[in-house]
Amino acid sequence: MQGAASKPVFSWRYLLVWLLAGVCMASPLSAQQRNIALNQLQSGLDFSGAEVQSLQADEFANPGNIALDTGNKLWSKPDGKSNKSCQSCHGDIARMKGISARYPAVDKASGKLFNLEDRIRQCRSKNQKASVWPYESDELLALSLAVTFTSRGMPLQAQIEGAAKSHFENGQRIFTTRQGQMNLACTNCHDQHYGRKLYTDPLSQGQPNAYPLYRIDWQRVASLERRLRFCYTGVRAEIPPWGHTDMRDISLYLMWRGQGLLVEAPAVRK
């Protein structure tokens, strides 16, 4: 496979021309068909500049460390009417190793597909009897990052069979379906044109293995759902409400699509 640096400069204008001409129409995928072979998967870090890569690798200067430290403190902090902490039930946070690499996952009690933030919100409400942190709140992302950090270096291992199968299939459908005023599908950019430049930055494969991560342009830690919503805005499509099942479904498909990539935390992107 050619490296990202060897691919020609790509512009949004040219992409629109090709799309309107029908040159890069997305073909329907059969169940579990991969457009990118497992041995060709690349983390978004591979498409980042040297400065971003250096910043992520710096154990001291990495801007995600502040949220990571906050999350570790929240893990052991009693809260709610139960006056319990996460540690009260689960023990040391290191015992969470491998957990984040398996989410999203179906919650047996409700039958719903949960991402890691959903699970934290449920635990706060059900077990701690505490107020539920809003989506994308600093506390929720910090604790999610701290749990994810315990799985750093482990491969993604999504479960897509059984109760998760319908969610996976819907996520795959969303990823390959054109939508919005731009009439684009996720696959058009992240399967067919990754590595080519959109203005000054190369398109990545759209892999989920580093979330939640610190985005420099947003000056904060952000979830995968926020990044997906940003993409919806980019193609001028209607954005699902926060926590919508479609967002969980496409996240599950992305985790399967990136199967084997290693968890990065705390990760940094431009």
Short mmCIF file of N, CA, C and O in Angstrom, two decimals, residues 204-249:
data_model
loop_
_atom_site.label_atom_id
_atom_site.label_comp_id
_atom_site.label_asym_id
_atom_site.label_seq_id
_atom_site.Cartn_x
_atom_site.Cartn_y
_atom_site.Cartn_z
N SER A 204 -8.00 10.99 6.86
CA SER A 204 -7.61 9.75 7.54
C SER A 204 -8.58 8.64 7.17
O SER A 204 -9.54 8.85 6.41
N GLN A 205 -8.36 7.47 7.72
CA GLN A 205 -9.29 6.35 7.51
C GLN A 205 -10.51 6.45 8.42
O GLN A 205 -11.41 5.61 8.34
N GLY A 206 -10.54 7.44 9.28
CA GLY A 206 -11.69 7.59 10.18
C GLY A 206 -11.76 6.51 11.23
O GLY A 206 -12.85 6.02 11.53
N GLN A 207 -10.63 6.14 11.80
CA GLN A 207 -10.60 5.06 12.78
C GLN A 207 -10.93 5.57 14.19
O GLN A 207 -10.62 6.71 14.54
N PRO A 208 -11.53 4.71 15.03
CA PRO A 208 -12.03 5.14 16.35
C PRO A 208 -11.13 4.80 17.52
O PRO A 208 -11.53 4.99 18.67
N ASN A 209 -9.94 4.29 17.28
CA ASN A 209 -9.14 3.68 18.34
C ASN A 209 -8.51 4.66 19.34
O ASN A 209 -7.91 4.22 20.32
N ALA A 210 -8.66 5.97 19.11
CA ALA A 210 -8.00 6.93 20.00
C ALA A 210 -8.97 7.75 20.85
O ALA A 210 -8.53 8.58 21.64
N TYR A 211 -10.26 7.49 20.74
CA TYR A 211 -11.24 8.32 21.46
C TYR A 211 -11.53 7.77 22.84
O TYR A 211 -11.47 6.55 23.04
N PRO A 212 -11.84 8.71 23.79
CA PRO A 212 -11.86 10.17 23.66
C PRO A 212 -10.45 10.72 23.55
O PRO A 212 -9.52 10.18 24.17
N LEU A 213 -10.28 11.77 22.76
CA LEU A 213 -8.95 12.33 22.52
C LEU A 213 -8.97 13.85 22.62
O LEU A 213 -10.02 14.48 22.59
N TYR A 214 -7.78 14.41 22.73
CA TYR A 214 -7.64 15.87 22.80
C TYR A 214 -7.49 16.42 21.39
O TYR A 214 -6.57 16.05 20.66
N ARG A 215 -8.42 17.30 20.99
CA ARG A 215 -8.34 17.95 19.69
C ARG A 215 -7.82 19.38 19.87
O ARG A 215 -8.40 20.17 20.62
N ILE A 216 -6.76 19.66 19.18
CA ILE A 216 -6.13 20.98 19.31
C ILE A 216 -7.05 22.09 18.83
O ILE A 216 -7.14 23.16 19.46
N ASP A 217 -7.77 21.86 17.74
CA ASP A 217 -8.65 22.91 17.21
C ASP A 217 -9.84 23.17 18.13
O ASP A 217 -10.43 24.26 18.11
N TRP A 218 -10.21 22.19 18.96
CA TRP A 218 -11.31 22.39 19.90
C TRP A 218 -10.80 22.74 21.30
O TRP A 218 -11.59 23.09 22.18
N GLN A 219 -9.49 22.60 21.52
CA GLN A 219 -8.87 22.94 22.80
C GLN A 219 -9.48 22.18 23.98
O GLN A 219 -9.63 22.71 25.08
N ARG A 220 -9.81 20.90 23.73
CA ARG A 220 -10.38 20.09 24.79
C ARG A 220 -10.45 18.63 24.36
O ARG A 220 -10.28 18.30 23.18
N VAL A 221 -10.71 17.77 25.33
CA VAL A 221 -10.95 16.36 25.05
C VAL A 221 -12.35 16.22 24.45
O VAL A 221 -13.29 16.89 24.88
N ALA A 222 -12.48 15.37 23.45
CA ALA A 222 -13.76 15.19 22.77
C ALA A 222 -14.02 13.71 22.53
O ALA A 222 -13.11 12.90 22.42
N SER A 223 -15.30 13.37 22.46
CA SER A 223 -15.71 11.99 22.25
C SER A 223 -15.81 11.65 20.77
O SER A 223 -15.82 12.53 19.90
N LEU A 224 -15.91 10.37 20.49
CA LEU A 224 -16.14 9.92 19.11
C LEU A 224 -17.46 10.45 18.59
O LEU A 224 -17.57 10.83 17.42
N GLU A 225 -18.46 10.52 19.46
CA GLU A 225 -19.77 11.03 19.00
C GLU A 225 -19.66 12.48 18.55
O GLU A 225 -20.27 12.86 17.54
N ARG A 226 -18.90 13.28 19.25
CA ARG A 226 -18.75 14.67 18.82
C ARG A 226 -18.08 14.73 17.45
O ARG A 226 -18.46 15.54 16.60
N ARG A 227 -17.09 13.87 17.21
CA ARG A 227 -16.42 13.86 15.91
C ARG A 227 -17.37 13.42 14.81
O ARG A 227 -17.35 13.96 13.70
N LEU A 228 -18.22 12.45 15.10
CA LEU A 228 -19.21 12.01 14.12
C LEU A 228 -20.19 13.13 13.80
O LEU A 228 -20.56 13.33 12.63
N ARG A 229 -20.60 13.85 14.82
CA ARG A 229 -21.53 14.96 14.61
C ARG A 229 -20.88 16.05 13.75
O ARG A 229 -21.54 16.69 12.93
N PHE A 230 -19.58 16.24 13.93
CA PHE A 230 -18.84 17.20 13.12
C PHE A 230 -18.86 16.78 11.65
O PHE A 230 -18.98 17.62 10.75
N CYS A 231 -18.75 15.47 11.41
CA CYS A 231 -18.81 14.97 10.03
C CYS A 231 -20.19 15.17 9.42
O CYS A 231 -20.32 15.50 8.24
N TYR A 232 -21.23 14.96 10.23
CA TYR A 232 -22.59 15.23 9.75
C TYR A 232 -22.72 16.68 9.31
O TYR A 232 -23.31 17.00 8.28
N THR A 233 -22.13 17.58 10.11
CA THR A 233 -22.15 18.99 9.75
C THR A 233 -21.40 19.23 8.44
O THR A 233 -21.83 20.01 7.60
N GLY A 234 -20.27 18.52 8.27
CA GLY A 234 -19.46 18.70 7.07
C GLY A 234 -20.17 18.34 5.78
O GLY A 234 -19.95 18.98 4.75
N VAL A 235 -21.04 17.33 5.84
CA VAL A 235 -21.77 16.95 4.62
C VAL A 235 -23.17 17.59 4.60
O VAL A 235 -23.98 17.30 3.75
N ARG A 236 -23.41 18.47 5.58
CA ARG A 236 -24.67 19.21 5.69
C ARG A 236 -25.86 18.27 5.77
O ARG A 236 -26.86 18.42 5.04
N ALA A 237 -25.74 17.32 6.69
CA ALA A 237 -26.81 16.36 6.93
C ALA A 237 -27.48 16.65 8.27
O ALA A 237 -26.91 17.31 9.14
N GLU A 238 -28.68 16.15 8.44
CA GLU A 238 -29.38 16.30 9.71
C GLU A 238 -28.66 15.51 10.78
O GLU A 238 -28.37 14.32 10.60
N ILE A 239 -28.36 16.14 11.91
CA ILE A 239 -27.59 15.51 12.97
C ILE A 239 -28.53 14.84 13.97
O ILE A 239 -29.43 15.47 14.50
N PRO A 240 -28.32 13.55 14.26
CA PRO A 240 -29.15 12.88 15.27
C PRO A 240 -28.96 13.51 16.64
O PRO A 240 -27.91 14.11 16.92
N PRO A 241 -29.94 13.39 17.51
CA PRO A 241 -29.80 13.92 18.88
C PRO A 241 -28.66 13.22 19.61
O PRO A 241 -28.28 12.09 19.27
N TRP A 242 -28.11 13.88 20.63
CA TRP A 242 -27.06 13.27 21.44
C TRP A 242 -27.56 11.95 22.01
O TRP A 242 -28.69 11.85 22.50
N GLY A 243 -26.72 10.93 21.93
CA GLY A 243 -27.07 9.62 22.48
C GLY A 243 -27.97 8.78 21.60
O GLY A 243 -28.39 7.69 22.00
N HIS A 244 -28.24 9.24 20.39
CA HIS A 244 -29.13 8.50 19.49
C HIS A 244 -28.54 7.14 19.13
O HIS A 244 -27.32 6.98 19.02
N THR A 245 -29.43 6.15 18.93
CA THR A 245 -28.99 4.80 18.60
C THR A 245 -28.12 4.76 17.35
O THR A 245 -27.16 3.98 17.27
N ASP A 246 -28.41 5.61 16.36
CA ASP A 246 -27.61 5.63 15.13
C ASP A 246 -26.15 5.93 15.44
O ASP A 246 -25.24 5.38 14.80
N MET A 247 -25.91 6.82 16.39
CA MET A 247 -24.54 7.16 16.76
C MET A 247 -23.83 5.97 17.40
O MET A 247 -22.64 5.73 17.18
N ARG A 248 -24.57 5.20 18.20
CA ARG A 248 -23.99 4.01 18.81
C ARG A 248 -23.73 2.95 17.74
O ARG A 248 -22.71 2.25 17.78
N ASP A 249 -24.66 2.81 16.80
CA ASP A 249 -24.54 1.78 15.76
C ASP A 249 -23.33 2.04 14.86
O ASP A 249 -22.57 1.12 14.56
#
